[in-house]
Short mmCIF file of C-alpha atoms in Angstrom, two decimals:
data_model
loop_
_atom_site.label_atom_id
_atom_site.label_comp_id
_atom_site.label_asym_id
_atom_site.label_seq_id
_atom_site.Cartn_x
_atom_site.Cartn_y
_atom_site.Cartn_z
CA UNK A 1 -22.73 2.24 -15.77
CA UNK A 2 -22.53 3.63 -12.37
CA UNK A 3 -24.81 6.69 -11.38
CA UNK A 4 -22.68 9.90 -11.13
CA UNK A 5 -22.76 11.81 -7.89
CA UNK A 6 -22.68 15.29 -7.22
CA UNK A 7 -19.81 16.11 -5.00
CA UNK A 8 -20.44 15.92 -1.10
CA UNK A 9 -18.87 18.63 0.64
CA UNK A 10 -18.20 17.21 3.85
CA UNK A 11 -18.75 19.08 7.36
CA UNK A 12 -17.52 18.01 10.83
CA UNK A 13 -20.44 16.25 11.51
CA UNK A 14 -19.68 13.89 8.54
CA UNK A 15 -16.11 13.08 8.42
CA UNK A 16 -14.94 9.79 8.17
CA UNK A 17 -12.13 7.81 10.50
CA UNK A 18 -9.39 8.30 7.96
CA UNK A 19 -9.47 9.72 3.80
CA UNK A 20 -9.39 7.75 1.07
CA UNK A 21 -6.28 5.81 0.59
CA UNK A 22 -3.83 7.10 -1.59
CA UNK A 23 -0.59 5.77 0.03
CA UNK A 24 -0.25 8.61 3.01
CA UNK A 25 -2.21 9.94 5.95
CA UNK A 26 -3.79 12.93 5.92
CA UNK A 27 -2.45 15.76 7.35
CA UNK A 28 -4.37 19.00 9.15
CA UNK A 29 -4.00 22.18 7.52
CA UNK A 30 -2.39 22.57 4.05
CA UNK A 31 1.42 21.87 4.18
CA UNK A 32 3.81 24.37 2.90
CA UNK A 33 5.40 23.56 -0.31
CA UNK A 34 9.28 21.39 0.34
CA UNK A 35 11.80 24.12 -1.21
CA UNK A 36 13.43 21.98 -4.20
CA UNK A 37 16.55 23.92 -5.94
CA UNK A 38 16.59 24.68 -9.28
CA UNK A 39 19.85 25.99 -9.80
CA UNK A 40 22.07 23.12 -8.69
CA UNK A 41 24.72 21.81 -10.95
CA UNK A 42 23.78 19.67 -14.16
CA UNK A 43 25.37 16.07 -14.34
CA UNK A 44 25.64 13.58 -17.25
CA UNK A 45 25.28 10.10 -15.18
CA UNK A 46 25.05 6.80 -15.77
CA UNK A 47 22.52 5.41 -14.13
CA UNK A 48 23.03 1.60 -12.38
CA UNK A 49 19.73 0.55 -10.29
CA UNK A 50 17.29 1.30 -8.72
CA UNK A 51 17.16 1.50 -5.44
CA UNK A 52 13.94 0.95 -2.86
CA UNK A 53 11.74 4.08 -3.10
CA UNK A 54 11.51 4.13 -6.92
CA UNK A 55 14.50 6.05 -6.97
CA UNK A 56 17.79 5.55 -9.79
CA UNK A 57 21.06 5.24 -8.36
CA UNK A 58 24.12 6.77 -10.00
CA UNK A 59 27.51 8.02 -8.94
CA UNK A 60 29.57 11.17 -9.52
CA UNK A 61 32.84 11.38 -8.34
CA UNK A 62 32.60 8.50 -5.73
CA UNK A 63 29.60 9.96 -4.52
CA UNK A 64 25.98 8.55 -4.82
CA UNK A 65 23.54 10.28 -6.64
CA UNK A 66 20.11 9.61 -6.36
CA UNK A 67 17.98 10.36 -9.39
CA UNK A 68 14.06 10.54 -10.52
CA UNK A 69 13.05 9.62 -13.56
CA UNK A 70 15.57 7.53 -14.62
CA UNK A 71 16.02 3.46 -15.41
CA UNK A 72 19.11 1.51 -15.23
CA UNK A 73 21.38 1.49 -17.89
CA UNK A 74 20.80 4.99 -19.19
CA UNK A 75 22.68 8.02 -19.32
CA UNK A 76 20.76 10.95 -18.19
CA UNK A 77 21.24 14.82 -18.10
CA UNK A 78 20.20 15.69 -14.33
CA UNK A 79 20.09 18.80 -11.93
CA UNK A 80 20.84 18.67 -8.12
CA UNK A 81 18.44 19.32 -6.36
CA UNK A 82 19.55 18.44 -2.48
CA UNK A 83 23.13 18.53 -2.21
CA UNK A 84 23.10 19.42 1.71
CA UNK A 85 24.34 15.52 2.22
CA UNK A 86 27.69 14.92 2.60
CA UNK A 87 27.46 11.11 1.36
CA UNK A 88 24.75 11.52 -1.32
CA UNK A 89 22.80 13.81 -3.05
CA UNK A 90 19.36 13.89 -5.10
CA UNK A 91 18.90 15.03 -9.09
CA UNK A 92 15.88 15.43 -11.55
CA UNK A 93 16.32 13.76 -15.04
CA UNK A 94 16.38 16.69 -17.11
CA UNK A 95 17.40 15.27 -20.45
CA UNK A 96 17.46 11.22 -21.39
CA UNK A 97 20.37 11.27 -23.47
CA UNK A 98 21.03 7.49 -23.76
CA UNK A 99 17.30 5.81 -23.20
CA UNK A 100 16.60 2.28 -22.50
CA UNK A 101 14.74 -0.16 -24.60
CA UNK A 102 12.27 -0.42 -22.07
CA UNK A 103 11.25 3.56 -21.73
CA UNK A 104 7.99 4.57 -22.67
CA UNK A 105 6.14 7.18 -23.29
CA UNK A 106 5.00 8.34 -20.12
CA UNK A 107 1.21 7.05 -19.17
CA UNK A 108 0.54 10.09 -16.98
CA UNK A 109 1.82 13.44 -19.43
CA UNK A 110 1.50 15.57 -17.11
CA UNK A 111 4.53 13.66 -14.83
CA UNK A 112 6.31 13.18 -17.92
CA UNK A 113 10.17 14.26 -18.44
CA UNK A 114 9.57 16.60 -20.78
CA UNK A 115 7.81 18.78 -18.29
CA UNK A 116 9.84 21.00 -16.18
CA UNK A 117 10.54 18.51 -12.61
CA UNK A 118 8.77 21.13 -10.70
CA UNK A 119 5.54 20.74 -12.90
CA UNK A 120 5.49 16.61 -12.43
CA UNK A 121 2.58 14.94 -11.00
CA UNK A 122 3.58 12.74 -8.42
CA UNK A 123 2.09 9.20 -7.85
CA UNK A 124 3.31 7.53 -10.89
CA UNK A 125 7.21 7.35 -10.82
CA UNK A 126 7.10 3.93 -12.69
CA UNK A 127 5.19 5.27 -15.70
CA UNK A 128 8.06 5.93 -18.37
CA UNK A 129 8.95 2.13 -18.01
CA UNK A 130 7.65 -0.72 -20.09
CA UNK A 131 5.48 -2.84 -17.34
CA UNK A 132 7.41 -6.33 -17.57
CA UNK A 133 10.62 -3.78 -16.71
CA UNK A 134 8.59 -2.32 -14.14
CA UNK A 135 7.42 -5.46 -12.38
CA UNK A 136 11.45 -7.01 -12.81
CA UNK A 137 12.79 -3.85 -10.66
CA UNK A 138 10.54 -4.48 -8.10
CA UNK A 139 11.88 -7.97 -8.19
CA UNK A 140 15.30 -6.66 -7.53
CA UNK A 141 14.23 -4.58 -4.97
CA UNK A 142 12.56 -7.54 -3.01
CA UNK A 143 15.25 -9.90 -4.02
CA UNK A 144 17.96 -7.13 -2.78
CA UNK A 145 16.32 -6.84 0.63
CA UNK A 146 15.49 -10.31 1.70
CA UNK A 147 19.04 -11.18 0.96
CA UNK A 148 20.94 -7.92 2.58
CA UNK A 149 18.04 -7.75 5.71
CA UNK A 150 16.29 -11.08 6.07
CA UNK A 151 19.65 -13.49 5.22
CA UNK A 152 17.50 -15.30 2.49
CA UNK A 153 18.33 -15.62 -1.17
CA UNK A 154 15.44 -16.48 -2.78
CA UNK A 155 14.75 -15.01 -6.54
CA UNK A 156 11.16 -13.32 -6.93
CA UNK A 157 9.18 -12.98 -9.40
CA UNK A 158 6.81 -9.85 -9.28
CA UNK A 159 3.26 -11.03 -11.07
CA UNK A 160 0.59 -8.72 -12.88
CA UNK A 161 -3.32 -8.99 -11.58
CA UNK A 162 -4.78 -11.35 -12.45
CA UNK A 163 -7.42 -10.00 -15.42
CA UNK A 164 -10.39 -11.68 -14.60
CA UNK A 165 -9.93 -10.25 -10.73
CA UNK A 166 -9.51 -6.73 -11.66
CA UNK A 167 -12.25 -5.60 -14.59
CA UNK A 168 -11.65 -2.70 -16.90
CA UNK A 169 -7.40 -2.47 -15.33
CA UNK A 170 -5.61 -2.11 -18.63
CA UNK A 171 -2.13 -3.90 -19.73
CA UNK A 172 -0.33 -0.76 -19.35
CA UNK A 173 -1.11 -0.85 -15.87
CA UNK A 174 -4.28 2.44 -15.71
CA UNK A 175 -7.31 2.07 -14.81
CA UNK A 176 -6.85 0.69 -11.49
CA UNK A 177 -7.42 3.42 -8.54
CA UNK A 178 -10.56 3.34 -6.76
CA UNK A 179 -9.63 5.95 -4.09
CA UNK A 180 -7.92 9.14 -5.49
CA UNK A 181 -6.80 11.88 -3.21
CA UNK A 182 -6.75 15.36 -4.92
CA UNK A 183 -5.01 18.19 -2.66
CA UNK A 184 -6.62 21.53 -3.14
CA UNK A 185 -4.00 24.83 -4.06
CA UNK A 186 -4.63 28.62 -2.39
CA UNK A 187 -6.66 29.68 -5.44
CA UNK A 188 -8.87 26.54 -5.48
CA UNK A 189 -7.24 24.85 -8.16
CA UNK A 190 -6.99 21.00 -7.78
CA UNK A 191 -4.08 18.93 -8.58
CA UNK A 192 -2.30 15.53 -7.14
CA UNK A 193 0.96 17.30 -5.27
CA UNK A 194 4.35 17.56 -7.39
CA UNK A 195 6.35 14.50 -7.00
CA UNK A 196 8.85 15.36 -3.85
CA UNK A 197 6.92 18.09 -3.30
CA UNK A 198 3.61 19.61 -1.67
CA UNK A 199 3.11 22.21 -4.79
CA UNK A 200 -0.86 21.17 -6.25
CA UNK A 201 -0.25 21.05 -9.95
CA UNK A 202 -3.27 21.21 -11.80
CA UNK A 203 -3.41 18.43 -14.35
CA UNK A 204 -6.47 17.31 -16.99
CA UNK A 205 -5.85 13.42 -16.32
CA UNK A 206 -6.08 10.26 -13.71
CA UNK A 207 -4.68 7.52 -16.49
CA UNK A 208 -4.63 5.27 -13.08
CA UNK A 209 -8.04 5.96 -11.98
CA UNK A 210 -10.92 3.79 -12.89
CA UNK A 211 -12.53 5.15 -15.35
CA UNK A 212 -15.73 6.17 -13.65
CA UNK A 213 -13.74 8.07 -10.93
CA UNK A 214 -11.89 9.72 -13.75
CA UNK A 215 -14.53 10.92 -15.43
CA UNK A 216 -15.87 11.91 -12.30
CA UNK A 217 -12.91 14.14 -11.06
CA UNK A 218 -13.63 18.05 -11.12
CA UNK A 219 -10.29 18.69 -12.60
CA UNK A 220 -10.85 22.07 -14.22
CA UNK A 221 -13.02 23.23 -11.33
CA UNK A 222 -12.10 25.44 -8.59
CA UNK A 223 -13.04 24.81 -4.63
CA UNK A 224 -11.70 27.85 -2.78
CA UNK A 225 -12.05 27.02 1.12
CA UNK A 226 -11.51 23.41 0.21
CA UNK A 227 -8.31 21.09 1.55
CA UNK A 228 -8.71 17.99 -0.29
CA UNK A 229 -10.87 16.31 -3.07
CA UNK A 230 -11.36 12.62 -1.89
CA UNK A 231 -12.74 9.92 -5.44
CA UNK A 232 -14.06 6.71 -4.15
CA UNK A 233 -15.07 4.08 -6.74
CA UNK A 234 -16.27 1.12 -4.10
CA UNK A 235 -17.24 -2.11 -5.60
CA UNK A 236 -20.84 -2.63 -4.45
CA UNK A 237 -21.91 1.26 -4.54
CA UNK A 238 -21.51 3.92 -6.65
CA UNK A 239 -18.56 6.41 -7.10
CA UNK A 240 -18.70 9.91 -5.06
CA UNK A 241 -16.78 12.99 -5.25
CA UNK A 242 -15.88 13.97 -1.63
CA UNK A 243 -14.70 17.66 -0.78
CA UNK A 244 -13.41 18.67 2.65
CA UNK A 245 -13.54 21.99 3.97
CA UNK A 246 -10.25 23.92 5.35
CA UNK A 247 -12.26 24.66 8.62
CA UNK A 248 -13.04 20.34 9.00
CA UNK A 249 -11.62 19.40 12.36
CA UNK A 250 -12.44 15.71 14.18
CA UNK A 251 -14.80 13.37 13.24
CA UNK A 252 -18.43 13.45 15.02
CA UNK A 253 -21.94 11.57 13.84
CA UNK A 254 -22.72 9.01 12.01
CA UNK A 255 -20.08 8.32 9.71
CA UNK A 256 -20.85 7.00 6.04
CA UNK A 257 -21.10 3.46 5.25
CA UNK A 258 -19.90 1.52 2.16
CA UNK A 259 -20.07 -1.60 0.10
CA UNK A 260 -16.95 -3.56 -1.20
CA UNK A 261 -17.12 -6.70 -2.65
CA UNK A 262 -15.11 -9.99 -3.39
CA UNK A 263 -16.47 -12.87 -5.21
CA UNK A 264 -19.64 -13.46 -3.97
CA UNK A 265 -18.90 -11.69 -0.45
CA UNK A 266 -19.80 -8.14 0.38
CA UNK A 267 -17.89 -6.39 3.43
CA UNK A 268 -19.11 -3.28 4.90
CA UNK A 269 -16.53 -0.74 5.37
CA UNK A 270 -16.10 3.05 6.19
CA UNK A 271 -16.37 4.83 3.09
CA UNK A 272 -13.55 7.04 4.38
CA UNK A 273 -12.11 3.78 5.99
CA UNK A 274 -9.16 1.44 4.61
CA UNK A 275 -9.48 -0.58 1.69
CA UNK A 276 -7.30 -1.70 -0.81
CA UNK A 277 -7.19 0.76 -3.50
CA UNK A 278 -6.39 -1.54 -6.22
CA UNK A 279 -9.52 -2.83 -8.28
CA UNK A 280 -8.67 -6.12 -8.33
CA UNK A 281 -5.68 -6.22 -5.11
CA UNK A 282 -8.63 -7.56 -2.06
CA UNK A 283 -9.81 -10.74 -4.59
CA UNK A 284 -5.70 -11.00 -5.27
CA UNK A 285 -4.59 -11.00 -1.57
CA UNK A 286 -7.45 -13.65 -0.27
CA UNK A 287 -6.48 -15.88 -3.13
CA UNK A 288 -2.73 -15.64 -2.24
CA UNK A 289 -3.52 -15.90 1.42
CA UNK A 290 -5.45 -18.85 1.03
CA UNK A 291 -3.04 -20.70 -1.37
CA UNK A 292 -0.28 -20.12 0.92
CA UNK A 293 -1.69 -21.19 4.02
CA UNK A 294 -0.72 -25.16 4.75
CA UNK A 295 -3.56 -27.05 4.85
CA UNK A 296 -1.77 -29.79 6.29
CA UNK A 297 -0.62 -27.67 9.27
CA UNK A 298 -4.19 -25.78 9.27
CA UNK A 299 -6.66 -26.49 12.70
CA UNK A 300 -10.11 -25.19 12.65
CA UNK A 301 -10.13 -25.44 16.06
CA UNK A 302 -6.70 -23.60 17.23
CA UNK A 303 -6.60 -20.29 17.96
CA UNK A 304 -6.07 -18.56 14.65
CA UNK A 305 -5.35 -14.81 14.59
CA UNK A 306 -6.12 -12.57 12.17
CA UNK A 307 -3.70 -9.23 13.06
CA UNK A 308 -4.11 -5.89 11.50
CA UNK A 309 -7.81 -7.60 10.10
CA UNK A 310 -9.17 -4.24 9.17
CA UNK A 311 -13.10 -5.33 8.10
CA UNK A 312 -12.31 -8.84 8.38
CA UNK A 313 -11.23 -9.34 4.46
CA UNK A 314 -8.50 -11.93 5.20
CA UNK A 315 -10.28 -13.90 8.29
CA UNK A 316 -12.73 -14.23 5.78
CA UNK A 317 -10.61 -15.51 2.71
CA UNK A 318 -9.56 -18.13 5.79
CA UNK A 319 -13.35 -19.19 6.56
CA UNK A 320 -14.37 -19.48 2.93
CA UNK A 321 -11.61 -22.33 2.14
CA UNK A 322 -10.99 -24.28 5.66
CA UNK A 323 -15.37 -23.76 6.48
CA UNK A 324 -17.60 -23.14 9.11
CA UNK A 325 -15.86 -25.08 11.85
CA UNK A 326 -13.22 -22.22 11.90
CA UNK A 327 -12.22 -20.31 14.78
CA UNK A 328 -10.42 -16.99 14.47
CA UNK A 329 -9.99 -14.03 15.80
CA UNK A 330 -9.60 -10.63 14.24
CA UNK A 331 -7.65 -8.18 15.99
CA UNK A 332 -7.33 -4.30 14.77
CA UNK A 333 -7.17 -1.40 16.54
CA UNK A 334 -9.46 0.88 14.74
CA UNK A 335 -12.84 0.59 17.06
CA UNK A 336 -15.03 1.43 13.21
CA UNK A 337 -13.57 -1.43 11.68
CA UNK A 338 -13.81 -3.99 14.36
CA UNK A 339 -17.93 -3.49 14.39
CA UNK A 340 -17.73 -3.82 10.43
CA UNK A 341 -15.48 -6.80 10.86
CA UNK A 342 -17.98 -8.60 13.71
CA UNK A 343 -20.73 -8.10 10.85
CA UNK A 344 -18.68 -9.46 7.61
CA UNK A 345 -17.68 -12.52 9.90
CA UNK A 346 -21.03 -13.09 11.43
CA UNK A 347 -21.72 -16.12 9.40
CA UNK A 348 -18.59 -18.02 11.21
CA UNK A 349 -19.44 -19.05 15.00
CA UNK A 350 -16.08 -19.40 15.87
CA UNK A 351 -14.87 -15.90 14.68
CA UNK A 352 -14.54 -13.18 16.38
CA UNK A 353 -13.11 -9.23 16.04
CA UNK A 354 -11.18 -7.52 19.08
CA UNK A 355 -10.70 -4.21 19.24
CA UNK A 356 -6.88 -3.31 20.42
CA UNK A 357 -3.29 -2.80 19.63
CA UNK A 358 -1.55 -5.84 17.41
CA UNK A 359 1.24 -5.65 20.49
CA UNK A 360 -0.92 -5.52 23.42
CA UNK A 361 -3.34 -8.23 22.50
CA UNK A 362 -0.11 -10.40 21.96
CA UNK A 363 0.78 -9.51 25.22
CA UNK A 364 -2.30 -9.97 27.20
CA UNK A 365 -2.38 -13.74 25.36
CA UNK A 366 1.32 -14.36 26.78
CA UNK A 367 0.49 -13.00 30.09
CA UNK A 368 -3.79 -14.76 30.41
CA UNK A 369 -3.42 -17.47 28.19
CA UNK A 370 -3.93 -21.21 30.57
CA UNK A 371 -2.26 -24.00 29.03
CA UNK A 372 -5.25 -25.60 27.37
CA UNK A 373 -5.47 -21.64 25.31
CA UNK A 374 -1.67 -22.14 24.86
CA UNK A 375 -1.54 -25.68 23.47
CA UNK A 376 -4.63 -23.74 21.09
CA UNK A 377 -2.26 -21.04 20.02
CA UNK A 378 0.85 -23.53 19.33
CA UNK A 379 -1.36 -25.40 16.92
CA UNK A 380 -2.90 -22.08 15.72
CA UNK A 381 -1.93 -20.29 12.13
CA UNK A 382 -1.64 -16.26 12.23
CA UNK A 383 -2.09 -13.98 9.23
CA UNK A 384 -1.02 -10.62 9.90
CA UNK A 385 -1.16 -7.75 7.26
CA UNK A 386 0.52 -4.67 9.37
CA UNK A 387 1.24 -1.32 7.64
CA UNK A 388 3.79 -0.15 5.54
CA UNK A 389 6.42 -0.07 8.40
CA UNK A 390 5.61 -3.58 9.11
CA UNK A 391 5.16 -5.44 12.30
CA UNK A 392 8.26 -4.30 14.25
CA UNK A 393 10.51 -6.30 16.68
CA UNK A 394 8.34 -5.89 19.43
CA UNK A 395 5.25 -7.99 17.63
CA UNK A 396 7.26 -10.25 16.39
CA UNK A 397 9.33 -11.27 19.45
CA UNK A 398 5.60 -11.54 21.65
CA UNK A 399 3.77 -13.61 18.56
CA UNK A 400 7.31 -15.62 18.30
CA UNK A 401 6.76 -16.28 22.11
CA UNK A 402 3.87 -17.90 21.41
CA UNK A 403 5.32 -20.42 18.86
CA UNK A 404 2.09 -20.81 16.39
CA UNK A 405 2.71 -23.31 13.71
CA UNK A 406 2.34 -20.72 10.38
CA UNK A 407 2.62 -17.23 9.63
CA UNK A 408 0.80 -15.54 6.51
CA UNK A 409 2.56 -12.13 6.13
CA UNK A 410 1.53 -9.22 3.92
CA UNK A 411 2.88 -6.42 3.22
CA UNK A 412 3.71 -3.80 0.91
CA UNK A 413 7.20 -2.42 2.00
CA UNK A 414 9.74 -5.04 0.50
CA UNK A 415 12.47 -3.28 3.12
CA UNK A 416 9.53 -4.27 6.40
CA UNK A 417 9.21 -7.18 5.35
CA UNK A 418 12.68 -8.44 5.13
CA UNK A 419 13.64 -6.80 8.40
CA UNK A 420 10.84 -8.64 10.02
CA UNK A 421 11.94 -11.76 8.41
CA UNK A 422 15.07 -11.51 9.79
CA UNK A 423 13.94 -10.98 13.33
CA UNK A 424 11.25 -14.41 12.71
CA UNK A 425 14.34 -15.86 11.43
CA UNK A 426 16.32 -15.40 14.65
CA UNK A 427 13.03 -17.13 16.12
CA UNK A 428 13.45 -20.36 14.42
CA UNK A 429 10.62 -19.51 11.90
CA UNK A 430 11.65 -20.08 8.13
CA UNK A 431 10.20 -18.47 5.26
CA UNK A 432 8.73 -21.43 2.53
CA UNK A 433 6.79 -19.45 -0.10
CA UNK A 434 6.25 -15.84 -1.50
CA UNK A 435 4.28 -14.18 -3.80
CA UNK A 436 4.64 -10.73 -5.09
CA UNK A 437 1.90 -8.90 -6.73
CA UNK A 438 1.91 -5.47 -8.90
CA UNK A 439 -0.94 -4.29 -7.01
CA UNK A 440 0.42 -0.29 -7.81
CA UNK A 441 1.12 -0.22 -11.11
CA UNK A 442 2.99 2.53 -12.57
CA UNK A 443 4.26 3.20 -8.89
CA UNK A 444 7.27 1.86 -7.13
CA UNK A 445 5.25 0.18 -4.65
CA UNK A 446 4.56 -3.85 -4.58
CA UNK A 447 3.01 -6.25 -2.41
CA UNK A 448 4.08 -9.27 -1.20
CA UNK A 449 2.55 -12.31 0.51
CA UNK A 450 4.90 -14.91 2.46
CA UNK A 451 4.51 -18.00 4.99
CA UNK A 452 7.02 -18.59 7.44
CA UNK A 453 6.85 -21.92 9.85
CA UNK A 454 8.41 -22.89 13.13
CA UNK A 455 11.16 -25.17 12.28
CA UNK A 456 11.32 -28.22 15.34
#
């Protein structure tokens, strides 16, 4: 069992680069609440899919309704809450009147429906809905967008974690957050926000928290001066409660150091640095990555990027299966993450970790590169894992330029993904496999893992 810690109120001489990850930057100052109408007209609707965001779709008199808490093929008792759009408008379940087979009761009660939508936790929209339901509309939603943005029909299956990769995760999909942001109310009281909302709603429950960082969290306590509550749960140290002050400003000092680990790796990371916040989604994504890459188009000795390489965690999945002789470079433009990554990689001679911009580096190569370092980068095969707005049109037309033989995309936006699909399509580049993963259960969200090749 890991040893408890007492929370660390953090000072500006100890913040880290960026919080713990819970899906969202962090912002300066305490946001005002978003005004959310609770007078607007009730609707009985019958509710068709769901649409990318997590949110039900439904129609009222030709016009689309969007709708929380709802799952296709129900009819549902919901208010208005945003009717200032002439083409759509947004509703809170109120009442299920017609449920599906695959509701559940809800694994987080205090974002059930049977509170009042104002009083609903946000950060588990998913959790009234059976898992294998869950993981199928996040099929559609992938499915939906490679065909309508990326021209491809290809059916997906979503998968669930694999077990042995992600300890103490349970079936119904808790148990698996090891970073947990808390926001902090005027009176000290702490709370996740209110889904759609920035209202702190005090709850006495993290079902999708590991269990040491749930029974960690300071729930009933009060931290008056405080703007956040930061739980981190890394995999080679033990969990800490993490309180920032209102009056924190930028980072200065030494910044605190962690331990994650994967297999038989560890990777030093910021402790207020990225990581993936799933306990078993880093072992999951160097697994895919490696099964997808072509071994028969795979050269040790191109020049293999690794873009968006954070600490180096996919590089690394790259050296462990294709071996020493590899040659890589990791490119990411946080300056704390590049130093970790030059450490985790310092077993490989041939790898490397640059700090800069994804774009720029891309464009330097184009611009520097001699034709011997060209020929390298034709035969080379890139793994990029950009954020949730994915890698853009710009990226993708400079690494297209470059023509290397494979692309290992990852992402978690189904919607970024397909767009940049499309544009690699438009290339010549074709995409050969995916895998999807349910690395946030309970949520909306899902990752996916695809190789694309340049077609002759």
């Amino acid at each position: 069992m890991p040893r408890p810690h007492r929370p660390v109120r953090k000072n500006s001489a100890s913040r880290g680069a960026r919080p713990a990850d819970t899906g969202g930057r962090a912002t300066r100052g305490r946001r005002p609440s978003t005004p959310v109408s609770t007078d607007g007209p009730v609707l009985e609707l019958d509710v068709e899919r769901i649409a990318h965001g997590g949110i039900a779709v439904a129609h009222h008199e030709g016009r689309v309704v969007f709708v929380a808490d709802a799952i296709p093929g129900e009819r549902v008792s919901a208010r208005v809450t945003d009717a200032a759009h002439t083409r759509f408008w947004r509703a809170d379940t109120l009442e299920v009147l017609t449920a599906s087979a695959d509701r559940q009761a809800h694994v987080w009660a205090e974002a059930s429906v049977d509170r009042a939508p104002e009083r609903r936790a946000g950060g588990a929209e998913f959790g009234h809905i059976a898992p294998e339901r869950q993981r199928a509309l996040k099929a559609e939603v992938l499915t939906d967008a490679l065909r309508r943005m990326g021209g491809v029909e290809r059916e997906v299956e979503v998968r669930a974690v694999d077990p042995e990769l992600a300890p103490g995760v349970r079936a119904d999909g808790t148990g698996w957050r090891t970073r947990v942001r808390l926001q902090v109310a005027e009176d000290g009281a702490v709370g996740p926000y209110a889904a759609r909302s920035h209202t702190v709603v005090p709850v006495a429950s993290l079902p999708l928290a590991v269990d040491e960082l749930a029974d960690l969290a300071p729930l009933a306590d009060r931290f008056q001066g405080a703007r956040t509550i930061d739980l981190v749960a890394p995999s080679g140290a033990d969990p800490q409660v993490i309180v920032t002050d209102e009056s924190e400003r930028m980072p200065r000092g030494q910044r605190p150091v962690t331990t994650e680990v994967v297999g038989d790796r560890r990777f030093a990371v910021d402790r207020d640095g990225f990581w993936q916040v799933h306990r078993g989604a880093a072992a999951t994504l160097s697994r895919a990555v490696q099964e997808l890459i072509d071994a028969d188009r795979f050269d040790p000795r191109a020049a293999n990027l690794d873009l968006y390489g954070g600490v180096g965690l996919l590089a690394a999945a790259v050296g462990d299966r294709f071996g020493e002789t590899v040659r890589i470079t990791s490119v990411e433009s946080d300056e704390r993450a590049t130093m970790h990554a030059g450490d985790n990689l310092a077993e490989w001679v041939g790898a490397r970790a640059v700090t800069a911009r994804v774009d720029r580096y891309l464009a330097s190569l184009e611009a520097d590169a001699g034709q011997g370092e060209r020929a390298r980068l034709r035969d080379a095969t890139v793994v990029l894992d950009p954020p949730r707005s994915g890698a853009g049109r710009d990226v993708v037309d400079r690494l297209a330029a470059l023509r290397p033989r494979q692309l290992v995309y990852v992402a978690c936006d189904p919607v970024a993904l397909a767009r940049d699909i499309g544009l690699l399509r438009a290339h010549g580049y074709e995409l050969e496999e995916l895998q999807a993963f349910d690395l946030f259960p309970n949520t909306h969200h899902v990752e996916a893992v695809a190789r694309l090749a340049a077609i002759v």
